[in-house]
Coordinates of C-alpha atoms in Angstrom, one line a residue:
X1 CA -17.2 33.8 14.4
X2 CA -16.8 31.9 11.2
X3 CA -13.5 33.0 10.6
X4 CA -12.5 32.3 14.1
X5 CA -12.1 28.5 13.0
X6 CA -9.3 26.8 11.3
X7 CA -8.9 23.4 9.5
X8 CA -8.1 20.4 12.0
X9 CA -8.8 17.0 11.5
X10 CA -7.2 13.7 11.8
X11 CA -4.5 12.7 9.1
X12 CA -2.8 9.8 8.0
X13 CA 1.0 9.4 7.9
X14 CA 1.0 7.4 4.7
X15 CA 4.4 5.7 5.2
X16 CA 3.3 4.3 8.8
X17 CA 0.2 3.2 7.2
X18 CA 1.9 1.4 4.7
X19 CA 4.2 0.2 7.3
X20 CA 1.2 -1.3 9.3
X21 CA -0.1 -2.7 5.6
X22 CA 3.3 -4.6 5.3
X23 CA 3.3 -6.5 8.7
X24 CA -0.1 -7.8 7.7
X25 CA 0.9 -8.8 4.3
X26 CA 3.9 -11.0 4.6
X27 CA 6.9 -11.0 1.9
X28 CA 6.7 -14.1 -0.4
X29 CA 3.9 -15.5 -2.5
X30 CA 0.8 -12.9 -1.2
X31 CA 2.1 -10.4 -3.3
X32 CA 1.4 -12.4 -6.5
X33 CA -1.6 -13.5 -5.2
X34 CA -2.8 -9.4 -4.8
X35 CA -1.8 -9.0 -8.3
X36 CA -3.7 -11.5 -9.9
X37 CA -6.9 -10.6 -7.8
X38 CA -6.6 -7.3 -9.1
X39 CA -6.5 -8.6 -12.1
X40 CA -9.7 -11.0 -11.5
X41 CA -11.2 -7.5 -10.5
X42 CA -10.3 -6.0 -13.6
X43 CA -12.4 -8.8 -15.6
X44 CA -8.8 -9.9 -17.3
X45 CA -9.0 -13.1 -18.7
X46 CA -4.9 -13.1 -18.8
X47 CA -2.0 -12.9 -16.6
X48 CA 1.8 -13.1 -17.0
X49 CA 4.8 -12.1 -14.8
X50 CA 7.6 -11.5 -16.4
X51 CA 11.3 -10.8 -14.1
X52 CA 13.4 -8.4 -16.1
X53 CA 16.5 -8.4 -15.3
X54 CA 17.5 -5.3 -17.7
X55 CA 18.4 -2.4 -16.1
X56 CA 17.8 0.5 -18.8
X57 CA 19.1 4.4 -19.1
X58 CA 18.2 6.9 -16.3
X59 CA 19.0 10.2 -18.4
X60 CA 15.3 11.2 -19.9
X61 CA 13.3 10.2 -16.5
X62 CA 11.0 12.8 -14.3
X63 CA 14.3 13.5 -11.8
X64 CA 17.3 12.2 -11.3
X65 CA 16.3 10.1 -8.4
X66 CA 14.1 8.0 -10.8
X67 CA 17.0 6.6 -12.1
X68 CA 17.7 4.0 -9.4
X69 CA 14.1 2.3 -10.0
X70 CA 14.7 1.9 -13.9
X71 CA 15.7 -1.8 -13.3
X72 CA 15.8 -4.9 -12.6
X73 CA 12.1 -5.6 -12.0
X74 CA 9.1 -7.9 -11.4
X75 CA 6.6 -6.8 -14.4
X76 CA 2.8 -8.1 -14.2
X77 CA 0.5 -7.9 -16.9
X78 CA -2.8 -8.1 -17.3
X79 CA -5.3 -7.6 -20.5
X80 CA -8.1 -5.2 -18.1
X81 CA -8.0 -1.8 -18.4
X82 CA -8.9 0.3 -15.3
X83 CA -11.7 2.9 -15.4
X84 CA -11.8 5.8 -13.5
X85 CA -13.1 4.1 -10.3
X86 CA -10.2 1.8 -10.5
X87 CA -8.1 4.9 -10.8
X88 CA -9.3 6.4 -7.6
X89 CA -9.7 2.9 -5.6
X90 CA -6.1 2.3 -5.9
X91 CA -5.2 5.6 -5.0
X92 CA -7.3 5.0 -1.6
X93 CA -5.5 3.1 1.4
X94 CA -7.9 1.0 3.0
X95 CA -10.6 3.1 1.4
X96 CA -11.8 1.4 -1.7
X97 CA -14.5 2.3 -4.7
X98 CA -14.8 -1.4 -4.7
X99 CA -16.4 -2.2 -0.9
X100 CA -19.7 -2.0 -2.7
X101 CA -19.4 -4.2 -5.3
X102 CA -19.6 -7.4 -4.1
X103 CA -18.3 -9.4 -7.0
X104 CA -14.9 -7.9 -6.5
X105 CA -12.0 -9.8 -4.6
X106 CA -10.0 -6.8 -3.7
X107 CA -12.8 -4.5 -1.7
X108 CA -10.6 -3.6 1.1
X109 CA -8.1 -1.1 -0.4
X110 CA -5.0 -2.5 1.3
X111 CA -3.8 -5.5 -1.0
X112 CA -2.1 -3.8 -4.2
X113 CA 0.2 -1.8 -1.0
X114 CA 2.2 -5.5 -0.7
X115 CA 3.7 -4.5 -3.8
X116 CA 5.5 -2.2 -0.8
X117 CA 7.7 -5.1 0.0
X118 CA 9.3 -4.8 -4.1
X119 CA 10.0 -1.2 -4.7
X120 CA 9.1 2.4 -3.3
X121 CA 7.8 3.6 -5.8
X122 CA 5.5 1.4 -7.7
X123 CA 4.2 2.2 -11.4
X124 CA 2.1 1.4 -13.8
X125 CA 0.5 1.4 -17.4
X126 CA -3.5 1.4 -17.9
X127 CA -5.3 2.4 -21.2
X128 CA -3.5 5.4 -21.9
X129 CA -2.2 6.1 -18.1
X130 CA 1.1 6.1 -17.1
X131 CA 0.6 6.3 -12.8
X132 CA 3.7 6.4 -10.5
X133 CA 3.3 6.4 -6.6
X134 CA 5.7 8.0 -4.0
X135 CA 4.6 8.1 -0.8
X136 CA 7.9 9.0 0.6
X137 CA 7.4 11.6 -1.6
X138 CA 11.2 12.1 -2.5
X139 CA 11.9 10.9 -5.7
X140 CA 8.9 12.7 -8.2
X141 CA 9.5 16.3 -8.6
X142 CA 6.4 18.8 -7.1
X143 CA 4.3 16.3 -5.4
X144 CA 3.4 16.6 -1.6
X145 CA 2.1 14.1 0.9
X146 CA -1.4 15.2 0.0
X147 CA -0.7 13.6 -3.2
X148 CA 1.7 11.6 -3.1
X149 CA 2.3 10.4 -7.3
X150 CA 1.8 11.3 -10.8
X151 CA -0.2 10.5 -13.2
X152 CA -0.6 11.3 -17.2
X153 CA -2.5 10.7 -20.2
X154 CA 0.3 9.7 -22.4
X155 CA -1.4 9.5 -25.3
X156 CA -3.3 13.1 -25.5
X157 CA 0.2 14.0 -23.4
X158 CA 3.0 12.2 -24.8
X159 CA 6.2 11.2 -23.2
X160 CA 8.3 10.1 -25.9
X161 CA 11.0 11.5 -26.6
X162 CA 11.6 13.6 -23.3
X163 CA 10.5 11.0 -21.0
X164 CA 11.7 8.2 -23.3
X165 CA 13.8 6.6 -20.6
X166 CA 11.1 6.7 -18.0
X167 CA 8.8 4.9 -20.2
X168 CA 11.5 1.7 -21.7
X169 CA 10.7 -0.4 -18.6
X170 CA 7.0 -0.1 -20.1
X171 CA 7.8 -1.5 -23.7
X172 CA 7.5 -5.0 -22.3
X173 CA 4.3 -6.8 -23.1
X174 CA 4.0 -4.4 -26.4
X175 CA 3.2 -0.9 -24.4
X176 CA 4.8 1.6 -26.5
X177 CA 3.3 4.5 -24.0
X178 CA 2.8 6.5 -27.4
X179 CA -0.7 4.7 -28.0
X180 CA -3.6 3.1 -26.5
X181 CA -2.6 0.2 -24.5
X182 CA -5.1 -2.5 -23.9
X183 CA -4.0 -3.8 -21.0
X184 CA -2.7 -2.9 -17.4
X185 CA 1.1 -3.7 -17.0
X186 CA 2.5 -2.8 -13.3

């Protein structure tokens, strides 16, 4: 009888649950205020934006669809780095590690998803992470809408030189994505 039983359950379409994210999070000045509260839960004690307008080689990125997000952008640092429970909060829609902790601003899992209203696929550096989301999941090569993004150690990894394009928009804020970088800079 066990085997008579298949795997059902309820899913998520990410893209309408983002969707749904967006209407509640209005375009404008909310999406800097998400930014700065995750930096506030990272413990940073500084915060700089910084508009690039540079728009910089698409030949050495993951695929060839990459190369329309390799400028102009909105870059954010922050002097946190994330831990692993960061890591997995942020990878969890309305689902976050941080509901418990009650010193934490963002502890509903839905405010870093206004970064929606910027880009499609939104990135970032952490430690010695290079993280890269796609929920449309069709720019990334080999990813699936159970997981959605990539993510690599660059330091035990390396992406330089074969990924050296992917990584310029990172060099900002003195992320070389060869080496530690003590700091998170989306």
């Amino acid at each position: 009888m066990e085997h008579a039983w298949q795997d059902f359950g309820q899913k998520v379409d990410l893209t309408a649950r983002l969707r749904e994210i967006l209407i509640n999070y209005p375009e404008g000045t909310s999406i800097l205020k998400e930014i700065v509260q995750n930096a506030d839960d990272a413990k940073a004690t500084t915060v700089k934006f910084c508009l690039d307008h540079n728009s910089y080689p698409a030949v050495s990125v993951l695929s060839p669809a990459m190369g329309q997000f390799q400028g102009p952008a909105l870059l954010s640092f922050n002097d946190g780095v994330f831990n692993e429970k960061d890591f997995e909060s942020i990878s969890r829609i309305g689902d976050s590690k941080k509901r418990e902790q009650l010193g934490k601003t963002g502890r509903f899992g839905v405010g870093f998803n206004a970064i929606y209203h910027l880009t499609d696929v939104p990135s970032f550096v952490s430690g010695e992470h290079l993280v890269i989301f796609d929920p449309h999941c069709k720019h990334l090569p080999a990813i699936s809408a159970a997981n959605p993004g990539k993510k690599i150690n660059f330091v035990q990894h390396g992406l330089q030189p074969s990924l050296a394009h992917q990584a310029a928009p990172y060099q900002h804020f003195g992320c070389n994505t060869a080496s530690y970088y003590p700091g998170t800079l989306f």
